Every structure is written in C-alpha cells, then in structure tokens.
mmCIF file of C-alpha atoms in Angstrom:
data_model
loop_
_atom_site.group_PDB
_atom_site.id
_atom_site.type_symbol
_atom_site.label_atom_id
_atom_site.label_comp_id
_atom_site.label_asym_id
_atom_site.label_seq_id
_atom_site.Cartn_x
_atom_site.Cartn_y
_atom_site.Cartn_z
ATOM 1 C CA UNK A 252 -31.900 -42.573 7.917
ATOM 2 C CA UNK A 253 -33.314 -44.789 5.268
ATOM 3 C CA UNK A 254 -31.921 -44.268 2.099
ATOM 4 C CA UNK A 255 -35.437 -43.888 0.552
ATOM 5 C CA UNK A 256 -36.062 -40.839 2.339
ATOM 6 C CA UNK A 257 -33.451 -38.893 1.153
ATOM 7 C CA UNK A 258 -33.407 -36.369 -0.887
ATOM 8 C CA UNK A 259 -30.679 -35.437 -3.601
ATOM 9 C CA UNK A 260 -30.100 -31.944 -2.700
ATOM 10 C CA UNK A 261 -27.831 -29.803 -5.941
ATOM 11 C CA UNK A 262 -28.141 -26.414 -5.098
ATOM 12 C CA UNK A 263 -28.396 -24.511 -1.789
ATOM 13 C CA UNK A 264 -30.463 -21.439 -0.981
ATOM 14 C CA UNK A 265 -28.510 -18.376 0.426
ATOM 15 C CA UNK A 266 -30.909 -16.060 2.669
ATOM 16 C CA UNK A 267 -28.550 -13.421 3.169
ATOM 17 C CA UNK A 268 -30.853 -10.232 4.414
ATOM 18 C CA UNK A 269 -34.014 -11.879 2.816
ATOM 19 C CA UNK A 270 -36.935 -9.587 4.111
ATOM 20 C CA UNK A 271 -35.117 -6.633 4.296
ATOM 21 C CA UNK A 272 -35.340 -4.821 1.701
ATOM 22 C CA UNK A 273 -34.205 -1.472 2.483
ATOM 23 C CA UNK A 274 -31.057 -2.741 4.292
ATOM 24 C CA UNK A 275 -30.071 -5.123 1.523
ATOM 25 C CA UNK A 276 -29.632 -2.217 -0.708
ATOM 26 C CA UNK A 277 -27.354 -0.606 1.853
ATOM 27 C CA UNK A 278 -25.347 -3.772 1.652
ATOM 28 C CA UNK A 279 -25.395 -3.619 -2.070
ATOM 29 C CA UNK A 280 -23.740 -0.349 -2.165
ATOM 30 C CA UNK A 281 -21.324 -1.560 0.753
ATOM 31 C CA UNK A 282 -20.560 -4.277 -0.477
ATOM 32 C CA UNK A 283 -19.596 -2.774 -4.090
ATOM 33 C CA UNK A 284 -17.359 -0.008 -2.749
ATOM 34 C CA UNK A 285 -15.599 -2.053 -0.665
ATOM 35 C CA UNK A 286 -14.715 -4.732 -2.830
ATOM 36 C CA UNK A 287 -13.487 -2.071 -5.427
ATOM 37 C CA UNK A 288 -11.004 -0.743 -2.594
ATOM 38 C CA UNK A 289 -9.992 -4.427 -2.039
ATOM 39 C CA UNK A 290 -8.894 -4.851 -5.397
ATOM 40 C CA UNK A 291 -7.523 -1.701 -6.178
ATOM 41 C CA UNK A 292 -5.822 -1.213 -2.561
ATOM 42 C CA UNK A 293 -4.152 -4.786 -3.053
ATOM 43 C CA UNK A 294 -4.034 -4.561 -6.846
ATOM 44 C CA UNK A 295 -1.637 -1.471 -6.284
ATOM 45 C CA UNK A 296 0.409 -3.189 -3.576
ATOM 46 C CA UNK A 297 1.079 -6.698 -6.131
ATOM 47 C CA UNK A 298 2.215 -3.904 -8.707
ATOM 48 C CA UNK A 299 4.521 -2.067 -6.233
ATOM 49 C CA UNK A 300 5.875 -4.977 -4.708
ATOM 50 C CA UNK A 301 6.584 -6.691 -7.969
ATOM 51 C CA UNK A 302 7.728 -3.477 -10.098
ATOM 52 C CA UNK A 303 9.505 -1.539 -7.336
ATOM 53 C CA UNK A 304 12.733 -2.770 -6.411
ATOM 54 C CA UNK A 305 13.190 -1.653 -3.303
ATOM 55 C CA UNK A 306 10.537 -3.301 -2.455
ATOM 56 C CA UNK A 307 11.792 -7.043 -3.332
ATOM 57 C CA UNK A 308 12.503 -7.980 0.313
ATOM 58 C CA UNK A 309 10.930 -10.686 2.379
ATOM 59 C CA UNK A 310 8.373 -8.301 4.194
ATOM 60 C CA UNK A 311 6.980 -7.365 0.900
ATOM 61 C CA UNK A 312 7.324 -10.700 -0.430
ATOM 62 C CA UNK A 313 4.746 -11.833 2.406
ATOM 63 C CA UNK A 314 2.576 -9.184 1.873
ATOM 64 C CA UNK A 315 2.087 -9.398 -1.750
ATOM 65 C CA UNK A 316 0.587 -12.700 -1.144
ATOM 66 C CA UNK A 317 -1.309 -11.812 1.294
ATOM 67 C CA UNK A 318 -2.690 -8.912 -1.194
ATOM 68 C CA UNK A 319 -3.116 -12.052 -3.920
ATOM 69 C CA UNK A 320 -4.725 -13.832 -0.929
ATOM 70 C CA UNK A 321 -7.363 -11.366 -0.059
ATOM 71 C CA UNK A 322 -8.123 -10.708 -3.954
ATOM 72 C CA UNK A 323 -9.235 -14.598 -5.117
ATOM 73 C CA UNK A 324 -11.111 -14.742 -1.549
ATOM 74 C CA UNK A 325 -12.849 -11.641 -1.760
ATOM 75 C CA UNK A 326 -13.485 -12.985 -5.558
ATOM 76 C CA UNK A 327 -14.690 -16.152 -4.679
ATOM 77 C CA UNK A 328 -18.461 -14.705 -2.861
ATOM 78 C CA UNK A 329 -18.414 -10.779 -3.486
ATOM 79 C CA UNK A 330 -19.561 -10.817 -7.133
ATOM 80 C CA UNK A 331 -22.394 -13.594 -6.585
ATOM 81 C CA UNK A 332 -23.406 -11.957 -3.527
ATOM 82 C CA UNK A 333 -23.553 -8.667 -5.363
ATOM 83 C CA UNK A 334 -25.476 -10.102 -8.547
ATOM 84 C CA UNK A 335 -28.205 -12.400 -6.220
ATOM 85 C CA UNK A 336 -28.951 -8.945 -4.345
ATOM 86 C CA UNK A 337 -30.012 -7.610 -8.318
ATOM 87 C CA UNK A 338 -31.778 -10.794 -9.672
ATOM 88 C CA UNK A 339 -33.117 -11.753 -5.927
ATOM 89 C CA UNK A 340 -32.013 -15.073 -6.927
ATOM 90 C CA UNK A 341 -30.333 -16.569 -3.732
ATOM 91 C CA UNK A 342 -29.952 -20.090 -4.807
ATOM 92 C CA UNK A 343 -26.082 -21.459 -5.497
ATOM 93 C CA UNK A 344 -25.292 -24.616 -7.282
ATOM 94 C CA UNK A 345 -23.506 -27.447 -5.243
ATOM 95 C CA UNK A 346 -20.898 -27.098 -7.299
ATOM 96 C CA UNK A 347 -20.549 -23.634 -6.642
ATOM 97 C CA UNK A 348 -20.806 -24.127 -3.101
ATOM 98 C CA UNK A 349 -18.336 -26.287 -2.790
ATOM 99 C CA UNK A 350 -15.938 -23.535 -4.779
ATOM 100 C CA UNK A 351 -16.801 -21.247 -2.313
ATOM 101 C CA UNK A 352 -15.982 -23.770 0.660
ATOM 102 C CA UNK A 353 -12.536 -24.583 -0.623
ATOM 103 C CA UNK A 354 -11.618 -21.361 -1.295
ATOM 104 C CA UNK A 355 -12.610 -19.976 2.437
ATOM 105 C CA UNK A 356 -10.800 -22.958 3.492
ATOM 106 C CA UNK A 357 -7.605 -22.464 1.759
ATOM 107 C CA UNK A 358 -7.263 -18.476 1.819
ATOM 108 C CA UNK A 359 -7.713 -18.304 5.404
ATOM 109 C CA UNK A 360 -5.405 -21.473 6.363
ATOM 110 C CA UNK A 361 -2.613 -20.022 4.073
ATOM 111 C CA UNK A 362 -3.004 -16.342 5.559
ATOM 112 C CA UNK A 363 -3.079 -17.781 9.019
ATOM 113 C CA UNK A 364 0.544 -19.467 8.239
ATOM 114 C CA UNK A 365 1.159 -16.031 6.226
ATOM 115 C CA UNK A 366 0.739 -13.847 9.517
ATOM 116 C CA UNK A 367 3.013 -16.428 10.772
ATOM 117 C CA UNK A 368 5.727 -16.363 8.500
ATOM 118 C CA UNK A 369 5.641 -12.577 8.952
ATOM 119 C CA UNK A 370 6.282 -12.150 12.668
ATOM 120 C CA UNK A 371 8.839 -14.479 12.195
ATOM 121 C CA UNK A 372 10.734 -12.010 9.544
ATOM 122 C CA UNK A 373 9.943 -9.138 11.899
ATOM 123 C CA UNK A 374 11.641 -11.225 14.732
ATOM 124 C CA UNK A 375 15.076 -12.266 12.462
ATOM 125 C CA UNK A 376 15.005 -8.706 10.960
ATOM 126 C CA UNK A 377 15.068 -6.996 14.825
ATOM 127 C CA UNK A 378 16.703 -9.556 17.010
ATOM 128 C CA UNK A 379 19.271 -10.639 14.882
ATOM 129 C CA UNK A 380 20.021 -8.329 11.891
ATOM 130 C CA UNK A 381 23.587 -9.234 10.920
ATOM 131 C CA UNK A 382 22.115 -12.896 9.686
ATOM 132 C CA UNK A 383 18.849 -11.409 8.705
ATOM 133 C CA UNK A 384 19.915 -12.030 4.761
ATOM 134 C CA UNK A 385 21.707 -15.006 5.734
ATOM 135 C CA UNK A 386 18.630 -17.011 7.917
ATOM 136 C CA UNK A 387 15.774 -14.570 5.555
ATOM 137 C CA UNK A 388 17.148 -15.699 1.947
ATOM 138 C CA UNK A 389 15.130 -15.887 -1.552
ATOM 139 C CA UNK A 390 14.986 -19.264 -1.215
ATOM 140 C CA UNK A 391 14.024 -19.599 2.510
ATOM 141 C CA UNK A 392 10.975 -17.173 2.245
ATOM 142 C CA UNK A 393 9.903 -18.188 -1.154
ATOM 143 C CA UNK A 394 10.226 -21.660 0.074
ATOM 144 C CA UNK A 395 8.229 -20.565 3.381
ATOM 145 C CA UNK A 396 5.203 -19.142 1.232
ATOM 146 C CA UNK A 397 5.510 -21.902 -0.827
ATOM 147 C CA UNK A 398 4.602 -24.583 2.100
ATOM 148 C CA UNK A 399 2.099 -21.810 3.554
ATOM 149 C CA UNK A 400 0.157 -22.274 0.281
ATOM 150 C CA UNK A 401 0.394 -25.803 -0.339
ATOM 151 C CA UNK A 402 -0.640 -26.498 3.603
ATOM 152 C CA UNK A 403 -3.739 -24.225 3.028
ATOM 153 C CA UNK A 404 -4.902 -25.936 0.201
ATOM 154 C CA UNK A 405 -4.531 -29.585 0.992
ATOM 155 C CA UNK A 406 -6.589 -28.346 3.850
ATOM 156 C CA UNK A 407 -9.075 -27.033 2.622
ATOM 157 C CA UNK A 408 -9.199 -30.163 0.160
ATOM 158 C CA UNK A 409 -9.754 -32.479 3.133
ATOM 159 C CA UNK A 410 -12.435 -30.451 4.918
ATOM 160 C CA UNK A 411 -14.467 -29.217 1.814
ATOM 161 C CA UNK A 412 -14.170 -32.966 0.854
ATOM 162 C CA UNK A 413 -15.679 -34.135 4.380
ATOM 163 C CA UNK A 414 -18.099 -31.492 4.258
ATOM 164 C CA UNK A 415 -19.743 -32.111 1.028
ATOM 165 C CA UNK A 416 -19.917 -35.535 0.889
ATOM 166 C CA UNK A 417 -22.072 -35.708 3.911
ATOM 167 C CA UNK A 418 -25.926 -36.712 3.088
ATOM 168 C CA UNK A 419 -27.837 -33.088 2.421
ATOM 169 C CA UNK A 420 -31.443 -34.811 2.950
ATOM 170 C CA UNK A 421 -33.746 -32.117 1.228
ATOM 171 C CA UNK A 422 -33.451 -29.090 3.897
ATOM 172 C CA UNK A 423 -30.899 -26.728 1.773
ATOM 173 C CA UNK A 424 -31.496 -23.003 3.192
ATOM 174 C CA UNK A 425 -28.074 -21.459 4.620
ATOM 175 C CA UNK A 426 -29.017 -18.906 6.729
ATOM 176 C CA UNK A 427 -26.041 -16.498 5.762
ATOM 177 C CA UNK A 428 -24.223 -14.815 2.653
ATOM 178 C CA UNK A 429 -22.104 -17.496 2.145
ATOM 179 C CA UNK A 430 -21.428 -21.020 2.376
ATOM 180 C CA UNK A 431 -20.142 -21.141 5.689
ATOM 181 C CA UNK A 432 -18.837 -24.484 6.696
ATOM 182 C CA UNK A 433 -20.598 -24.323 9.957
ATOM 183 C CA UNK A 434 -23.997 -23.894 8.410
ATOM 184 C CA UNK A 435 -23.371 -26.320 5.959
ATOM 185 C CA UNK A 436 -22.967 -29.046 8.331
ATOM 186 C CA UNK A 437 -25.966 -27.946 10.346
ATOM 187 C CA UNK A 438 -27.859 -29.101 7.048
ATOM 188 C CA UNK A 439 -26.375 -32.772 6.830
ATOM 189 C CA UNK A 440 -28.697 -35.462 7.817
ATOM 190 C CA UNK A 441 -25.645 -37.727 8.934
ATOM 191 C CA UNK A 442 -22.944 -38.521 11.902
ATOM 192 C CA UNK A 443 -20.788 -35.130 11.350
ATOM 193 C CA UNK A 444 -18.014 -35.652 14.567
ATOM 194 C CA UNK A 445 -15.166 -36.712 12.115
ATOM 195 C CA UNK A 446 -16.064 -33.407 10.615
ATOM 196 C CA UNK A 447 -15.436 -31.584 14.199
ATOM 197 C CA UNK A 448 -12.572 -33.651 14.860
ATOM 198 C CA UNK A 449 -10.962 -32.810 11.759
ATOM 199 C CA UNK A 450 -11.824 -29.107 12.112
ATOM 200 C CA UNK A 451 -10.614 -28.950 15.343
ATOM 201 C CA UNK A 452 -7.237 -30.410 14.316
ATOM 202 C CA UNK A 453 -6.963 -28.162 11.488
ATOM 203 C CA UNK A 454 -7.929 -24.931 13.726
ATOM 204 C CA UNK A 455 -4.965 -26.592 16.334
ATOM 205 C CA UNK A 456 -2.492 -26.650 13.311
ATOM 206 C CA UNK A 457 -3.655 -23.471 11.234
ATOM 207 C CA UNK A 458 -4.936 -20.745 13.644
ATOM 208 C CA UNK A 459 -3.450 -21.673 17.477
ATOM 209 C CA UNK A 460 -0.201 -22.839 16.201
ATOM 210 C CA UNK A 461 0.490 -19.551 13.619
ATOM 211 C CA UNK A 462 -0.688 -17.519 17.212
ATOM 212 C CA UNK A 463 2.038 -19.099 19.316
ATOM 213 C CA UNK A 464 4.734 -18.309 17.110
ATOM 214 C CA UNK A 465 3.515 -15.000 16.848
ATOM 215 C CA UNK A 466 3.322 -13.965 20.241
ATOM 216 C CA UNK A 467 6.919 -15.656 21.089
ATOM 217 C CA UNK A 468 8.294 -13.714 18.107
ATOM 218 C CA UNK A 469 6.382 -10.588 19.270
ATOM 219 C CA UNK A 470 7.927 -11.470 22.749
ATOM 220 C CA UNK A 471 11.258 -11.864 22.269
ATOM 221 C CA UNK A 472 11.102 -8.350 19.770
ATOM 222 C CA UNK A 473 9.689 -6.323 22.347
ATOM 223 C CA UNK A 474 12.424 -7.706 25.018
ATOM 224 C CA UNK A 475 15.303 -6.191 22.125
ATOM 225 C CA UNK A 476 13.401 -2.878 21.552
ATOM 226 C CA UNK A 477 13.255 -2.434 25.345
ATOM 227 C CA UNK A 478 16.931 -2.868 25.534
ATOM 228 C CA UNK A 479 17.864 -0.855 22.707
ATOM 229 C CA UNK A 480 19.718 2.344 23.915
ATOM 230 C CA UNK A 481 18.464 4.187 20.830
ATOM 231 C CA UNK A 482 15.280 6.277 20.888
ATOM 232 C CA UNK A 483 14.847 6.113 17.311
ATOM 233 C CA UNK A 484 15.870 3.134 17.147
ATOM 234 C CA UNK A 485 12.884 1.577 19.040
ATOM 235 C CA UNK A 486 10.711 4.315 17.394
ATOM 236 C CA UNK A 487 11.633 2.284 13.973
ATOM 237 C CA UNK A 488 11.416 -1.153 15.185
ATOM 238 C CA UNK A 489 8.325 -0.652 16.494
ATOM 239 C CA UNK A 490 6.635 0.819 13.522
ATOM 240 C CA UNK A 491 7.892 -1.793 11.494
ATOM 241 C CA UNK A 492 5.571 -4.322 13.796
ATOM 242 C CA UNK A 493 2.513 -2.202 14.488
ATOM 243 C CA UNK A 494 0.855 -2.857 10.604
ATOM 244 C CA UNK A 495 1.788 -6.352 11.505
ATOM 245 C CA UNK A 496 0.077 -6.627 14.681
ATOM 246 C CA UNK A 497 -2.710 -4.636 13.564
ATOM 247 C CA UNK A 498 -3.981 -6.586 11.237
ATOM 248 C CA UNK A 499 -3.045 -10.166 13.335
ATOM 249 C CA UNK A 500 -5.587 -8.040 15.630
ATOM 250 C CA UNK A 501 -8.071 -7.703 13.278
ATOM 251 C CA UNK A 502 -7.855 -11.127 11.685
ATOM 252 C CA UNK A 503 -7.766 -13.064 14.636
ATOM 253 C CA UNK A 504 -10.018 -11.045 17.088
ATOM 254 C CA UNK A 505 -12.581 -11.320 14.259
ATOM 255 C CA UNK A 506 -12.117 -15.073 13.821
ATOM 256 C CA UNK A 507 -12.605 -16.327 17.163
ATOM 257 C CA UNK A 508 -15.338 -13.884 17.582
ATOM 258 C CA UNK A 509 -17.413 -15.531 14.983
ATOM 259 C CA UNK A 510 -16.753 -18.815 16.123
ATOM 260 C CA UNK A 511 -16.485 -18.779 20.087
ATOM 261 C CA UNK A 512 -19.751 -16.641 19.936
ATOM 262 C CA UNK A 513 -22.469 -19.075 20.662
ATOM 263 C CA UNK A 514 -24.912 -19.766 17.327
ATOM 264 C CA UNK A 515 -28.830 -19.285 16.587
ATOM 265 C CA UNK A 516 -29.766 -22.614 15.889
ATOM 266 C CA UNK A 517 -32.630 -20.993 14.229
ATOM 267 C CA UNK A 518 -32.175 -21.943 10.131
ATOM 268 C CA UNK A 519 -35.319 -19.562 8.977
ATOM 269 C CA UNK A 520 -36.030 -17.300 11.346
ATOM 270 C CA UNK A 521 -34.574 -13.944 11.807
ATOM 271 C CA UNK A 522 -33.530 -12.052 14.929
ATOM 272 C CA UNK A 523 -31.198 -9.874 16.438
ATOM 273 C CA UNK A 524 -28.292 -12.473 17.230
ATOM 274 C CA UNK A 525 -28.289 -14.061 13.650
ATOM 275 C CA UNK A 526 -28.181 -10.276 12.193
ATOM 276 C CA UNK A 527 -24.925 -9.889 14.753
ATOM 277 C CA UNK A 528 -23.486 -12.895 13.140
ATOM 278 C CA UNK A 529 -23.965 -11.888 9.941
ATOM 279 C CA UNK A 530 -22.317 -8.300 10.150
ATOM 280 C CA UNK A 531 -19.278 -9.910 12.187
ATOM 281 C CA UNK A 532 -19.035 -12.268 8.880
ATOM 282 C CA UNK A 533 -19.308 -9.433 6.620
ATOM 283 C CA UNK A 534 -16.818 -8.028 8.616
ATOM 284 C CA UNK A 535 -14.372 -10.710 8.513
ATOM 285 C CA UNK A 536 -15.115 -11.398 4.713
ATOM 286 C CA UNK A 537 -14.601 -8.104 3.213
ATOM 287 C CA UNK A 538 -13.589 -5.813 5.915
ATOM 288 C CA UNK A 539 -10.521 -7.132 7.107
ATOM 289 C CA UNK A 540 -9.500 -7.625 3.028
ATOM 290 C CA UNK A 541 -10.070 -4.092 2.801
ATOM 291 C CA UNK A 542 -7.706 -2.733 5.416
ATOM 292 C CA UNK A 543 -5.021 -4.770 5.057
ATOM 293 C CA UNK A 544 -3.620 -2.970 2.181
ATOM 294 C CA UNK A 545 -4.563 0.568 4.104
ATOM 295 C CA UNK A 546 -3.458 -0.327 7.077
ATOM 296 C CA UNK A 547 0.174 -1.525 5.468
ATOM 297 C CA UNK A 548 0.693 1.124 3.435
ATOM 298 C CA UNK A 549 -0.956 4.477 5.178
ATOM 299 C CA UNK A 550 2.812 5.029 7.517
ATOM 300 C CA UNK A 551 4.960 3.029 5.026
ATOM 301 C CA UNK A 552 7.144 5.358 3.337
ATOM 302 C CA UNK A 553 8.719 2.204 0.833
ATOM 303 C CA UNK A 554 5.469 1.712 -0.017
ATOM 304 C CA UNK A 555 4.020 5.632 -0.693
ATOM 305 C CA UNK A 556 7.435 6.290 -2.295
ATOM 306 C CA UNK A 557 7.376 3.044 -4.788
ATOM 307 C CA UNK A 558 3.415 3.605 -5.817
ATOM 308 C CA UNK A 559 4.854 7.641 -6.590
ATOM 309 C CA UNK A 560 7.314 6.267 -8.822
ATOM 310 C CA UNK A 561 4.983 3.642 -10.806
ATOM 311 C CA UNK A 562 2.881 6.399 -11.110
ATOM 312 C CA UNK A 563 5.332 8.922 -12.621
ATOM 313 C CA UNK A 564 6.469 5.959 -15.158
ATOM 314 C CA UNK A 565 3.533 5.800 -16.300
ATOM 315 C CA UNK A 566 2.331 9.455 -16.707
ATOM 316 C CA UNK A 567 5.100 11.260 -17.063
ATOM 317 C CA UNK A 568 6.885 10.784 -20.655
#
C-alpha cells in the first residue's frame, strides 16, 4: 500500500456491547462484583501464603503467583472496561493498547508454564515422596517460577512488539472488550504471517508443551494412586490433584475454545456468534481469575485453617 494512503492510527475504538444498552449495565454490575472477588479471593490467598507458615511449601509457592498473576491481569482491562461502560467513551490510546497486549501476553504465557510447574510438584510430591524436599527445594521452585516469569514476558515482548508495529491504516474499531491480539491484527493493512508464525511457535512452546507435561505427570500419578494399597491414601492424593486439574480444565478448555472456534470476520456488525465470542472472552478474562482462588481453597483445610488464624491475629487482642 502506498505510503501516502496511510493513515497514522493512535488510539483504537473498543465496541464492547455498543447498542445494548440494557445488557451493558448487566455487565457493569458483573463485571464489578467479580473483579472485587478476584482481588479479595487472591488478595487473601498472597496474605496466607506469605504470613502462614505452614503454608511456605512449593504448592503454595505456585499458587501465590498464580493469585499475583490473575490480580495485574485482571488489573490490566477490568477498571477501563468498567469506567468506558460510565463515560461511554470506548476509545483506548495506542499506548494503552499495547499495555494491555503485553500484559495478556505475559500473564497467560507465565500461568501456562505455572500450571506446568504445578503438576510437576504434584507428580514429585506423590510418586516419589522421600526426595520430594530433596528434587522440590527453595531454590529449585523459586528458580522454576523465576524462568516461568521471565519466559512469559520476553514473550509477550516479542509478540506485542510484532503486533504493534504493523501498519494500522485508518480502520481502528476492535470489535471486543479488549485488545485482543487476534483482532488487532485483523486491523493491520500489512503482510501479518511472521505474526502467525511466531504465534504459533509461541502457542507450541507456552500452551501444548505446559499440556504434555501435565498429562504425563497426571499419568504417571494416577498409575501410583491406583497401586496404592491405602484407601485413604488415594482419597488424599487425589484431592491434592483435583483443584489442580480443575482449574487446568477451566483454563485450557476455555483457551482453545476461543481460539479453535471459527471467527466473525464481521468488524461492525453484531450477531449472535460475535456475542458467543465475547461471553467465552469474558469468561476466560475474569471468570477463570475468579475461581481459581475458590476453587483452591473451598476443600483445602491448610488454606481455611491459615486465613482463621490471620484473622484471629488481627481481631483478637
């Protein structure tokens, strides 16, 4: 495209439910209660994990970042998205775009590697107990975060970078809450295959790999339960997987929903499938957040019994 013809675009406009009134107020409220849960749900879990010292295991070590994780995500769209429903102002700065980009990017590469990491402790912890504090050391699974974060973010630096450096050539309505990397590049006026080359190495390296370790981990645990003589014995090892694999469920059933599910390639127009899209997003944005914390905690006795004794410290002189 000549050069002329373009069109410096520095903001993007976010339709959201745009011409639907009565449901973007339902959202509003949605939206607002659920984010409080995410914070406070996770927000208690950092504090027990952290202040609690029964709790200072690798486990709880994971899932305290994860519970960081799901806060500066959540963070990153929920308030904007709550504030344009008020003003009705949709549009986002480029800049701001591109914050939101990165951050997507890197929470969800680093809790991809996260719910890695995890099984992995579940399968040490089960399979092979009497060198679980030997293999399962401080400074193996602080080490083993550590590289889960730094992979996330360098990333999300190389796809936010390949993304928004693309040619935006004056069309700049995202049909969605957010900016989703998907319909960002749907809006470049430029050759975007190194950008699907490079996302489909990334989803190789940060989703399918993190899935084959944890179904070989989950493998080789259920092959010990089944040969444990114990009855409570299995009973315990298998509760101490099932938050685990509940939320793996969640996360990645709602992931490669979103994307395997064939896209509208309609940018302005609204019907039923783009709606569908948009509530599986929701879902996967704020949802999935939201339970985590529930869904760890509601059968965890460590964790009911540490967030008891914060509580009493603090209350009780």
């Amino acid at each position: 495209m000549d050069k002329n013809n373009q069109t410096f675009v520095s903001e993007f406009l976010l339709l959201g439910l745009s011409g639907y009134p009565k449901t973007e107020i339902l959202y509003f409220v949605i939206m607002l209660v659920m984010y409080l849960v995410i914070l406070t749900g996770n927000g208690v879990l950092i504090i027990a994990s952290i202040f609690d010292s029964h709790l200072h295991t690798p486990m709880y070590f994971f899932l305290c970042n994860l519970s960081f994780l799901d806060i500066c995500y959540t963070t990153s769209f929920v308030p904007s998205t709550l504030v344009s429903q008020i003003s009705k102002k949709r549009n986002i700065s480029f800049s701001g775009c591109t914050v939101q980009m990165f951050v997507a990017f890197a929470m969800g590469s680093t809790e991809c590697l996260l719910l890695g990491m995890m099984a992995f402790d579940r399968y040490v912890a089960i399979c092979n107990p009497l060198r679980y504090s030997i293999i399962m050391s401080k400074e193996v699974y602080v080490s083993m975060a550590s590289a889960s974060w730094f992979s996330g973010v360098i990333n999300s630096v190389v796809q936010t970078s390949l993304a928004m450096q693309l040619p935006f050539c004056g069309n700049n309505v995202i049909n969605d809450f957010t900016c989703e990397v998907l319909a960002v590049l749907k809006l470049a006026c430029a050759d975007i295959s190194l950008n699907i080359v490079t996302m489909a190495i990334s989803n190789m390296a940060f989703l399918v790999l993190p899935l084959l370790l944890i179904f070989f981990s989950y493998v080789f645990i259920l092959y010990t339960i089944l040969r444990m003589n114990s009855a409570t014995g299995r009973r315990k090892a298998f509760s101490t997987c099932s938050a685990h694999l509940t939320v793996v469920g969640i996360f990645y059933g709602t992931v490669f929903f979103m994307y395997a599910k064939p896209k509208s390639q309609d940018l302005t127009g609204e019907d039923k499938s783009r709606i569908s899209d948009k509530v599986i997003s929701l879902f996967y944005g704020v949802v999935t957040p939201m339970l985590n914390p529930i869904i760890y905690s509601l059968r965890n006795k460590d964790v009911k019994a540490a967030i008891k004794y914060i509580l009493k410290q603090k209350y009780i002189p």
